[in-house]
């Protein structure tokens, strides 16, 4: 039985370079890609903790967060809500910042959903919730910076080479057209 290892790197738009070493496990690369590409969502109601979790060797990256009351009622309505308070949309503009601050670069985190955490953006008595969309990004591992550096250097060299080829092509076209310097 042959043991095979393969280093595979993926560059997503507006994302850092991700690399993985595959040691003869046919599903590990697919699993890895699904972990870094897939966004996760979680929500919790007032008074509950919102728990976020990423797999081993990855950390939480918050993409969006909403704290307030929206058109969709995710939480059970209060038995005696104030008049029409539950029909109004309201949100805390600091939700993304506060959740990111609590969870940035952690594998697991919990945020208490409450007015004390986010300040109450709604009419008194409105039932609110926290809804978060996040992804799990691969943690830096030994040699990660070197791989990124080598990749960036290779990309730069490729750009320079392409530019030189374009310059050479322009020069050749100018020469063939008889407009040499």
GROMACS .gro file of C-alpha atoms in nm:
model
  181
    1UNK     CA    1   0.000   0.000   0.000
    2UNK     CA    2   0.143   0.332  -0.105
    3UNK     CA    3   0.119   0.623   0.132
    4UNK     CA    4   0.057   0.947  -0.050
    5UNK     CA    5   0.081   1.302   0.080
    6UNK     CA    6  -0.030   1.608  -0.109
    7UNK     CA    7  -0.019   1.975  -0.014
    8UNK     CA    8  -0.321   2.153  -0.158
    9UNK     CA    9  -0.372   2.529  -0.135
   10UNK     CA   10  -0.693   2.717  -0.206
   11UNK     CA   11  -0.728   3.094  -0.247
   12UNK     CA   12  -1.086   3.219  -0.209
   13UNK     CA   13  -1.194   3.568  -0.310
   14UNK     CA   14  -1.124   3.817  -0.030
   15UNK     CA   15  -0.982   3.540   0.189
   16UNK     CA   16  -0.636   3.432   0.293
   17UNK     CA   17  -0.464   3.134   0.136
   18UNK     CA   18  -0.573   2.802   0.289
   19UNK     CA   19  -0.347   2.499   0.270
   20UNK     CA   20  -0.391   2.142   0.385
   21UNK     CA   21  -0.168   1.839   0.374
   22UNK     CA   22  -0.366   1.532   0.270
   23UNK     CA   23  -0.226   1.199   0.386
   24UNK     CA   24  -0.409   0.934   0.181
   25UNK     CA   25  -0.751   1.026   0.322
   26UNK     CA   26  -0.985   1.070   0.024
   27UNK     CA   27  -1.251   1.268   0.210
   28UNK     CA   28  -1.029   1.495   0.417
   29UNK     CA   29  -0.992   1.763   0.147
   30UNK     CA   30  -1.367   1.774   0.083
   31UNK     CA   31  -1.429   1.793   0.456
   32UNK     CA   32  -1.171   2.069   0.489
   33UNK     CA   33  -1.321   2.274   0.206
   34UNK     CA   34  -1.671   2.242   0.343
   35UNK     CA   35  -1.550   2.369   0.680
   36UNK     CA   36  -1.383   2.681   0.544
   37UNK     CA   37  -1.641   2.767   0.280
   38UNK     CA   38  -1.960   2.692   0.471
   39UNK     CA   39  -2.121   2.962   0.678
   40UNK     CA   40  -2.298   2.861   0.995
   41UNK     CA   41  -2.590   3.034   1.160
   42UNK     CA   42  -2.705   3.036   1.519
   43UNK     CA   43  -2.965   3.223   1.716
   44UNK     CA   44  -3.076   3.258   2.075
   45UNK     CA   45  -3.350   3.448   2.254
   46UNK     CA   46  -3.327   3.703   2.536
   47UNK     CA   47  -3.185   3.550   2.851
   48UNK     CA   48  -3.017   3.259   2.670
   49UNK     CA   49  -2.651   3.215   2.579
   50UNK     CA   50  -2.565   3.198   2.210
   51UNK     CA   51  -2.296   2.933   2.163
   52UNK     CA   52  -2.069   2.924   1.859
   53UNK     CA   53  -1.834   2.635   1.786
   54UNK     CA   54  -1.573   2.555   1.523
   55UNK     CA   55  -1.387   2.228   1.460
   56UNK     CA   56  -1.034   2.164   1.583
   57UNK     CA   57  -0.765   2.382   1.422
   58UNK     CA   58  -1.012   2.652   1.320
   59UNK     CA   59  -1.144   2.971   1.474
   60UNK     CA   60  -1.464   3.175   1.460
   61UNK     CA   61  -1.500   3.458   1.210
   62UNK     CA   62  -1.821   3.662   1.243
   63UNK     CA   63  -1.982   3.756   0.912
   64UNK     CA   64  -2.298   3.920   1.044
   65UNK     CA   65  -2.494   3.963   1.365
   66UNK     CA   66  -2.840   4.098   1.444
   67UNK     CA   67  -2.976   4.177   1.790
   68UNK     CA   68  -3.329   4.305   1.813
   69UNK     CA   69  -3.672   4.216   1.689
   70UNK     CA   70  -3.742   4.160   1.321
   71UNK     CA   71  -4.029   4.067   1.098
   72UNK     CA   72  -3.976   3.698   1.171
   73UNK     CA   73  -4.045   3.594   1.529
   74UNK     CA   74  -3.775   3.347   1.628
   75UNK     CA   75  -3.862   3.358   1.996
   76UNK     CA   76  -4.182   3.283   2.181
   77UNK     CA   77  -4.379   3.603   2.233
   78UNK     CA   78  -4.428   3.735   2.586
   79UNK     CA   79  -4.769   3.644   2.733
   80UNK     CA   80  -4.866   4.011   2.779
   81UNK     CA   81  -4.651   4.220   2.543
   82UNK     CA   82  -4.696   4.597   2.536
   83UNK     CA   83  -4.943   4.715   2.276
   84UNK     CA   84  -4.804   4.635   1.927
   85UNK     CA   85  -4.444   4.635   2.058
   86UNK     CA   86  -4.377   4.294   1.906
   87UNK     CA   87  -4.475   4.420   1.559
   88UNK     CA   88  -4.194   4.676   1.537
   89UNK     CA   89  -3.856   4.600   1.386
   90UNK     CA   90  -3.561   4.727   1.584
   91UNK     CA   91  -3.194   4.638   1.601
   92UNK     CA   92  -2.872   4.720   1.784
   93UNK     CA   93  -2.612   4.850   1.539
   94UNK     CA   94  -2.330   4.732   1.770
   95UNK     CA   95  -2.419   4.361   1.746
   96UNK     CA   96  -2.148   4.266   1.495
   97UNK     CA   97  -1.880   4.451   1.691
   98UNK     CA   98  -1.979   4.305   2.028
   99UNK     CA   99  -2.009   3.945   1.905
  100UNK     CA  100  -1.681   3.974   1.712
  101UNK     CA  101  -1.509   4.115   2.020
  102UNK     CA  102  -1.630   3.821   2.230
  103UNK     CA  103  -1.559   3.546   1.976
  104UNK     CA  104  -1.274   3.665   1.754
  105UNK     CA  105  -1.009   3.399   1.696
  106UNK     CA  106  -1.165   3.152   1.942
  107UNK     CA  107  -1.267   2.795   1.872
  108UNK     CA  108  -1.572   2.822   2.102
  109UNK     CA  109  -1.754   3.114   2.256
  110UNK     CA  110  -2.077   3.202   2.430
  111UNK     CA  111  -2.252   3.540   2.431
  112UNK     CA  112  -2.535   3.614   2.672
  113UNK     CA  113  -2.832   3.753   2.480
  114UNK     CA  114  -2.954   4.041   2.694
  115UNK     CA  115  -3.012   4.414   2.710
  116UNK     CA  116  -2.709   4.439   2.938
  117UNK     CA  117  -2.486   4.299   2.664
  118UNK     CA  118  -2.628   4.490   2.366
  119UNK     CA  119  -2.835   4.778   2.513
  120UNK     CA  120  -3.206   4.770   2.443
  121UNK     CA  121  -3.275   4.904   2.091
  122UNK     CA  122  -3.651   4.833   2.109
  123UNK     CA  123  -3.966   4.945   2.283
  124UNK     CA  124  -3.978   4.825   2.645
  125UNK     CA  125  -4.102   4.469   2.672
  126UNK     CA  126  -4.021   4.369   2.313
  127UNK     CA  127  -3.889   4.012   2.291
  128UNK     CA  128  -3.552   4.020   2.116
  129UNK     CA  129  -3.309   3.765   1.975
  130UNK     CA  130  -2.950   3.744   1.856
  131UNK     CA  131  -2.889   3.588   1.516
  132UNK     CA  132  -2.531   3.532   1.397
  133UNK     CA  133  -2.378   3.407   1.073
  134UNK     CA  134  -2.018   3.292   1.109
  135UNK     CA  135  -1.756   3.081   0.941
  136UNK     CA  136  -1.472   2.870   1.075
  137UNK     CA  137  -1.130   2.974   0.952
  138UNK     CA  138  -0.821   2.760   0.974
  139UNK     CA  139  -0.584   2.854   1.255
  140UNK     CA  140  -0.224   2.936   1.175
  141UNK     CA  141  -0.010   2.627   1.208
  142UNK     CA  142   0.365   2.579   1.208
  143UNK     CA  143   0.497   2.680   0.869
  144UNK     CA  144   0.174   2.855   0.768
  145UNK     CA  145   0.340   3.195   0.738
  146UNK     CA  146   0.615   3.046   0.522
  147UNK     CA  147   0.360   2.885   0.290
  148UNK     CA  148   0.173   3.213   0.257
  149UNK     CA  149   0.495   3.406   0.201
  150UNK     CA  150   0.615   3.163  -0.067
  151UNK     CA  151   0.275   3.180  -0.233
  152UNK     CA  152   0.273   3.561  -0.231
  153UNK     CA  153   0.627   3.568  -0.371
  154UNK     CA  154   0.525   3.324  -0.644
  155UNK     CA  155   0.221   3.536  -0.733
  156UNK     CA  156   0.438   3.848  -0.748
  157UNK     CA  157   0.694   3.674  -0.971
  158UNK     CA  158   0.415   3.555  -1.199
  159UNK     CA  159   0.275   3.910  -1.229
  160UNK     CA  160   0.622   4.045  -1.313
  161UNK     CA  161   0.672   3.773  -1.573
  162UNK     CA  162   0.333   3.848  -1.732
  163UNK     CA  163   0.413   4.219  -1.738
  164UNK     CA  164   0.748   4.150  -1.906
  165UNK     CA  165   0.576   3.930  -2.166
  166UNK     CA  166   0.325   4.207  -2.240
  167UNK     CA  167   0.607   4.462  -2.270
  168UNK     CA  168   0.793   4.229  -2.506
  169UNK     CA  169   0.479   4.179  -2.715
  170UNK     CA  170   0.425   4.556  -2.737
  171UNK     CA  171   0.788   4.603  -2.839
  172UNK     CA  172   0.761   4.330  -3.105
  173UNK     CA  173   0.439   4.480  -3.247
  174UNK     CA  174   0.598   4.824  -3.255
  175UNK     CA  175   0.904   4.681  -3.434
  176UNK     CA  176   0.690   4.496  -3.691
  177UNK     CA  177   0.487   4.811  -3.756
  178UNK     CA  178   0.808   5.002  -3.826
  179UNK     CA  179   0.783   5.237  -3.532
  180UNK     CA  180   1.106   5.145  -3.354
  181UNK     CA  181   1.284   5.391  -3.129
   0.00000   0.00000   0.00000
